[in-house]
Short mmCIF file of C-alpha atoms in Angstrom, two decimals:
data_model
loop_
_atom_site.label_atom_id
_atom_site.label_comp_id
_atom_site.label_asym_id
_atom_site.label_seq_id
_atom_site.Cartn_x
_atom_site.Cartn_y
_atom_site.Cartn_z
CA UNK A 1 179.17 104.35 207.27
CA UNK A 2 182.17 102.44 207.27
CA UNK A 3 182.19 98.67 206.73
CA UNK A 4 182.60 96.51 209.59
CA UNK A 5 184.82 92.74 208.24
CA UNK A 6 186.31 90.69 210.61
CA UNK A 7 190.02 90.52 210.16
CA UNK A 8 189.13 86.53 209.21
CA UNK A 9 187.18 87.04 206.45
CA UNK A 10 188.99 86.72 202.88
CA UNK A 11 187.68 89.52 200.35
CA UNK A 12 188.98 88.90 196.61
CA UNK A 13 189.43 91.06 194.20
CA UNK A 14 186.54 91.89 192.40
CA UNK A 15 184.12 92.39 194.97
CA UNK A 16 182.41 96.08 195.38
CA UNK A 17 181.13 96.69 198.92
CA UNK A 18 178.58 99.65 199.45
CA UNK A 19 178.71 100.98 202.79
CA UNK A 20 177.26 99.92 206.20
CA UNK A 21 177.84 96.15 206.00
CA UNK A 22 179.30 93.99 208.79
CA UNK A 23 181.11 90.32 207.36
CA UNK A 24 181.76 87.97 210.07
CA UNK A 25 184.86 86.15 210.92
CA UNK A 26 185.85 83.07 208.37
CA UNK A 27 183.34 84.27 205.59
CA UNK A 28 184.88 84.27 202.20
CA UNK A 29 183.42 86.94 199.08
CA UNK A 30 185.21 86.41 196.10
CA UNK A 31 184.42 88.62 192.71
CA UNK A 32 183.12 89.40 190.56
CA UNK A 33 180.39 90.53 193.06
CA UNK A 34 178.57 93.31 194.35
CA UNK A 35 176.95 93.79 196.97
CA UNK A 36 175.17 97.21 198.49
CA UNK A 37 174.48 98.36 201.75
CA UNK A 38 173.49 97.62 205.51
CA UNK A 39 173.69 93.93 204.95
CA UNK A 40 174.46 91.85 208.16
CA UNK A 41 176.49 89.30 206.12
CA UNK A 42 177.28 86.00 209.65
CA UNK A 43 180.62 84.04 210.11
CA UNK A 44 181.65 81.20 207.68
CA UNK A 45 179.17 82.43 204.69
CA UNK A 46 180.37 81.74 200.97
CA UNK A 47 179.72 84.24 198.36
CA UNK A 48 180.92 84.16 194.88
CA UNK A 49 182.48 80.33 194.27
CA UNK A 50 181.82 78.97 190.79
CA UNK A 51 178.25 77.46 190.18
CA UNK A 52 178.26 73.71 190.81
CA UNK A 53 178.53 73.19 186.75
CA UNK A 54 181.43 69.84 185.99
CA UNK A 55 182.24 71.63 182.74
CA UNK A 56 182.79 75.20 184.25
CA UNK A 57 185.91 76.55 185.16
CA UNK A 58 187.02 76.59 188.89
CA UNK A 59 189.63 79.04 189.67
CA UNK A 60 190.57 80.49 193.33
CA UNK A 61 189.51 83.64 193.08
CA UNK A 62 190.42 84.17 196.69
CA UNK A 63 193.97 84.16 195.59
CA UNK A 64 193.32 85.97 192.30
CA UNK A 65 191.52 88.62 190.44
CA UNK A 66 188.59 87.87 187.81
CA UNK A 67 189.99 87.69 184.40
CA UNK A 68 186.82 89.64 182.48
CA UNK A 69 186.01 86.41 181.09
CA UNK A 70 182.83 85.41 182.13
CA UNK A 71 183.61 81.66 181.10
CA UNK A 72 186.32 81.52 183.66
CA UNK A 73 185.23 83.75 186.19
CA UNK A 74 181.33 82.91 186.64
CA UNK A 75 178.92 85.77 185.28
CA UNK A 76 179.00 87.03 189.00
CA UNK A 77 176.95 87.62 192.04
CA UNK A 78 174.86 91.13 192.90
CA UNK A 79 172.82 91.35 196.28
CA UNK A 80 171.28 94.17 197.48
CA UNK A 81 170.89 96.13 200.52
CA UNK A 82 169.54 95.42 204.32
CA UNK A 83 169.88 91.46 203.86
CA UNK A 84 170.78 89.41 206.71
CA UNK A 85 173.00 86.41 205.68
CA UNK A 86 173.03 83.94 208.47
CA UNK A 87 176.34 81.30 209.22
CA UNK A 88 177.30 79.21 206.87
CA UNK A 89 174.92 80.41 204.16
CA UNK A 90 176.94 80.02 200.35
CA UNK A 91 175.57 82.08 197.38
CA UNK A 92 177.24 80.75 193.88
CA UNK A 93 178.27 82.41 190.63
CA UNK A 94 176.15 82.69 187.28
CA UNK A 95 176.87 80.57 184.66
CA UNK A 96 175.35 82.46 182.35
CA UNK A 97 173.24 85.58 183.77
CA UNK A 98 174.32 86.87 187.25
CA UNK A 99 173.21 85.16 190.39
CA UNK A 100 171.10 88.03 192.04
CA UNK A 101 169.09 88.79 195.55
CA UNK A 102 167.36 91.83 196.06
CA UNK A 103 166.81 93.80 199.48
CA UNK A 104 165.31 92.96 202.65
CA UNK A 105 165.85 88.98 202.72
CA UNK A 106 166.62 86.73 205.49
CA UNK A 107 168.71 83.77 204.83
CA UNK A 108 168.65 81.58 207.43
CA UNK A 109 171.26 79.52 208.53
CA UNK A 110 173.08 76.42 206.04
CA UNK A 111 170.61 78.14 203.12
CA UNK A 112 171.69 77.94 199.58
CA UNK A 113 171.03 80.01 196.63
CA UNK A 114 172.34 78.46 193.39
CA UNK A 115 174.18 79.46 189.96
CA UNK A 116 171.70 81.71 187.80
CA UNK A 117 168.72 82.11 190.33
CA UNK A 118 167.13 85.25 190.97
CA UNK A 119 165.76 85.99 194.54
CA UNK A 120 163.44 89.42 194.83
CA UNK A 121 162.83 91.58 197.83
CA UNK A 122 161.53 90.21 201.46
CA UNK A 123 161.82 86.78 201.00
CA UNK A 124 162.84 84.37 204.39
CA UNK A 125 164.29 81.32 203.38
CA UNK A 126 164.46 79.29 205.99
CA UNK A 127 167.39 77.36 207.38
CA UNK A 128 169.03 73.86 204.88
CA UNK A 129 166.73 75.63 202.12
CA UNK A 130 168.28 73.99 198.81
CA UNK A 131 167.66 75.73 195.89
CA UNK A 132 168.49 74.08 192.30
CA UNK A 133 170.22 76.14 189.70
CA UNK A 134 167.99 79.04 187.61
CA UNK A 135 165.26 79.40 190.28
CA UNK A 136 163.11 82.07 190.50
CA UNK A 137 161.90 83.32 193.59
CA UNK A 138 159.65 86.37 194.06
CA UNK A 139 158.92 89.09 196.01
CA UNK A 140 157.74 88.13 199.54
CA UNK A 141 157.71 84.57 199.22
CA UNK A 142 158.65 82.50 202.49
CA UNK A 143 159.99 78.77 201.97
CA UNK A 144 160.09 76.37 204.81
CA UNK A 145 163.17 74.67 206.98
CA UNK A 146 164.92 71.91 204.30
CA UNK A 147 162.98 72.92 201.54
CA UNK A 148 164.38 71.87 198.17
CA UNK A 149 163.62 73.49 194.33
CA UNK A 150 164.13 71.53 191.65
CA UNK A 151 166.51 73.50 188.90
CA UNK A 152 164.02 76.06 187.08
CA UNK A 153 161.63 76.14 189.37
CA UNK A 154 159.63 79.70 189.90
CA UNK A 155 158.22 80.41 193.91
CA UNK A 156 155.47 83.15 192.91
CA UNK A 157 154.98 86.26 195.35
CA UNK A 158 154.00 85.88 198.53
CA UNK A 159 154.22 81.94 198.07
CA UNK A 160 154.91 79.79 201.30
CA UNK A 161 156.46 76.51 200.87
CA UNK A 162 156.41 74.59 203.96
CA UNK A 163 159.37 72.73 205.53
CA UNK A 164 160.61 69.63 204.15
CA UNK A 165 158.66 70.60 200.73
CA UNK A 166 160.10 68.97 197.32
CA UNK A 167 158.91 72.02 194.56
CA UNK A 168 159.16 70.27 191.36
CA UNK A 169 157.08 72.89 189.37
CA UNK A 170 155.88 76.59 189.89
CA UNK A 171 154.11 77.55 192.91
CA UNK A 172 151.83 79.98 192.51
CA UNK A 173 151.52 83.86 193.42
CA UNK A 174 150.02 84.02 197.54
CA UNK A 175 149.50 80.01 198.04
CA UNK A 176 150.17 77.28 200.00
CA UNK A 177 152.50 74.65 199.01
CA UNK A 178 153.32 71.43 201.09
CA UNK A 179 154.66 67.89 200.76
CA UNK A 180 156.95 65.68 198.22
CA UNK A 181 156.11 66.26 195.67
CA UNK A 182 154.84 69.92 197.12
CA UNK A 183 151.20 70.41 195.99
CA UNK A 184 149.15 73.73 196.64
CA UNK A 185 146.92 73.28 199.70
CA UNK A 186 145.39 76.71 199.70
CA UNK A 187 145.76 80.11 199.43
CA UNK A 188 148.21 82.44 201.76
CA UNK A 189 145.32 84.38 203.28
CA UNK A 190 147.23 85.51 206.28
CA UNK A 191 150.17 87.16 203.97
CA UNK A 192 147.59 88.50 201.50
CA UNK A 193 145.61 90.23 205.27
CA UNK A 194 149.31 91.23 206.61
CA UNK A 195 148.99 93.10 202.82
CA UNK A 196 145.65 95.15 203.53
CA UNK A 197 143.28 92.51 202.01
CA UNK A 198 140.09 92.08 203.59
CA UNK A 199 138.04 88.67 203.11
CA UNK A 200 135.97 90.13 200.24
CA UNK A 201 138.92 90.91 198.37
CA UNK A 202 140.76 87.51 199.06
CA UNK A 203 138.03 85.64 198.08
CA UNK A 204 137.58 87.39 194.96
CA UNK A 205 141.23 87.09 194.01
CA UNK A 206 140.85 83.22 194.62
CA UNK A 207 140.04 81.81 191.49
CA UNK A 208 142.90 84.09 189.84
CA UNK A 209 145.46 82.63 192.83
CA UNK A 210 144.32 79.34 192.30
CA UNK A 211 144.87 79.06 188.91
CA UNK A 212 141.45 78.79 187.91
CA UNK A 213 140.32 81.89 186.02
CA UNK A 214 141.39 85.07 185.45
CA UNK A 215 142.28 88.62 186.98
CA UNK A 216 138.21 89.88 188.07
CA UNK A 217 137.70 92.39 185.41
CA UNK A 218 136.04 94.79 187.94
CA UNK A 219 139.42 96.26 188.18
CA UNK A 220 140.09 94.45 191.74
CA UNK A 221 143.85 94.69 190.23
CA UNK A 222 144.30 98.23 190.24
CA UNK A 223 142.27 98.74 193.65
CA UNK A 224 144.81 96.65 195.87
CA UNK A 225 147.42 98.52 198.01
CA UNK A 226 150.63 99.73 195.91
CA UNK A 227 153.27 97.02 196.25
CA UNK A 228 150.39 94.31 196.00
CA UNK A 229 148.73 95.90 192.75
CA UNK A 230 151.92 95.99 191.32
CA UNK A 231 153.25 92.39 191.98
CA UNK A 232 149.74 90.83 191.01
CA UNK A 233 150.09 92.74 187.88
CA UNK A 234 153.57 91.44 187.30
CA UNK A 235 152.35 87.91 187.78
CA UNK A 236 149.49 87.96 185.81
CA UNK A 237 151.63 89.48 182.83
CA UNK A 238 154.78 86.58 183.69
CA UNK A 239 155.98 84.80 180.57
CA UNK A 240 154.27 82.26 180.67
CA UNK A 241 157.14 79.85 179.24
CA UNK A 242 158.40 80.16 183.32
CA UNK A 243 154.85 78.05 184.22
#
């Protein structure tokens, strides 16, 4: 399906649209970018502008094409499919690896994703969400109204971060993190149900979620619904050098 842009929106050069997206009036995309399909991308977003970095580069690449140098242009942007971008929402360039969001977010309104952070399927972040440069946010993780990350900070799958929350260090996979600094408060029990869990299986997983022991080496892991076996698996095996 054709893409829908409102004649107000400024799309540089550089930018690869898939198909099925609408851009609202006054947002700006600017390369190099790419972004796929069925995204519902809301008035006055920014996509693309360098990464907030004194010593980087700045040019207007509204007004003109990416060079092919990555130390000019930004190391780009690349978001996925069926997103929604709500108003006013600004996405920023890599400064050294691209800036990247997989499919099925929402990105609530005055959110901000930052230079080198990488945002996985189904997440929600919530509206003034700050996030500080070379995040890391998986799968499924939901983080609260004016939530701020620290630079290099890693949201694990499933995660919630309530509003307000200042994440200093890595929340871990399925829990429960409030407060400034944010501190875990328990474990995401309702997400982990919405996943198939019953309570036997939550409370085995516990220990592992709270950071406490181990995967249970009944094979728990390899019993859990699809998607959930494989992002528990992915977690578990997570360098640990992102702790």
């Amino acid at each position: 399906m054709v893409n829908r842009i409102h004649p107000t929106a400024v799309i540089g050069e550089g930018v690869e649209l898939g198909d099925d997206n609408v851009i609202g009036p006054f947002t700006v995309i600017v390369g190099p970018a790419r972004i796929g399909d069925g995204n519902w991308i809301g008035p006055h977003v920014t996509i693309g502008t360098p990464g907030e970095d004194r010593g980087r580069e700045h040019p207007a690449a509204w007004e003109s094409a990416p060079t092919g140098d990555p130390d000019h242009d930004g190391h780009g942007v690349v978001i996925g499919s069926r997103n929604r971008i709500r108003e006013y929402v600004s996405v920023h360039q890599g400064t050294w690896r691209t800036t990247t969001i997989g499919d099925g977010g929402y990105f609530l309104r005055g959110s901000h994703i930052a230079h080198d952070c990488l945002v996985e399927d189904a997440v929600t972040v919530a509206s003034n969400v700050i996030t500080g440069g070379h995040c890391h946010i998986w799968s499924g993780a939901n983080l609260g109204m004016g939530a701020i990350l620290h630079q290099r900070v890693v949201i694990g799958p499933g995660a919630m971060v309530g509003m307000s929350s200042a994440v200093r260090k890595e929340v871990g996979a399925f829990t429960i993190a409030v407060g400034n600094p944010a501190r875990v408060t328990g474990v995401n029990t309702v997400g982990l149900s919405r996943r198939g869990l019953d309570e036997a299986a939550i409370e085995a997983l516990g220990p592992w979620l709270k950071g406490k022991a181990g995967l249970p080496e009944d094979g728990l892991a390899d019993r859990l619904p699809g998607d959930l076996s494989t992002l528990v698996k992915a977690w578990d095996a997570r360098p640990r050098e992102e702790h």
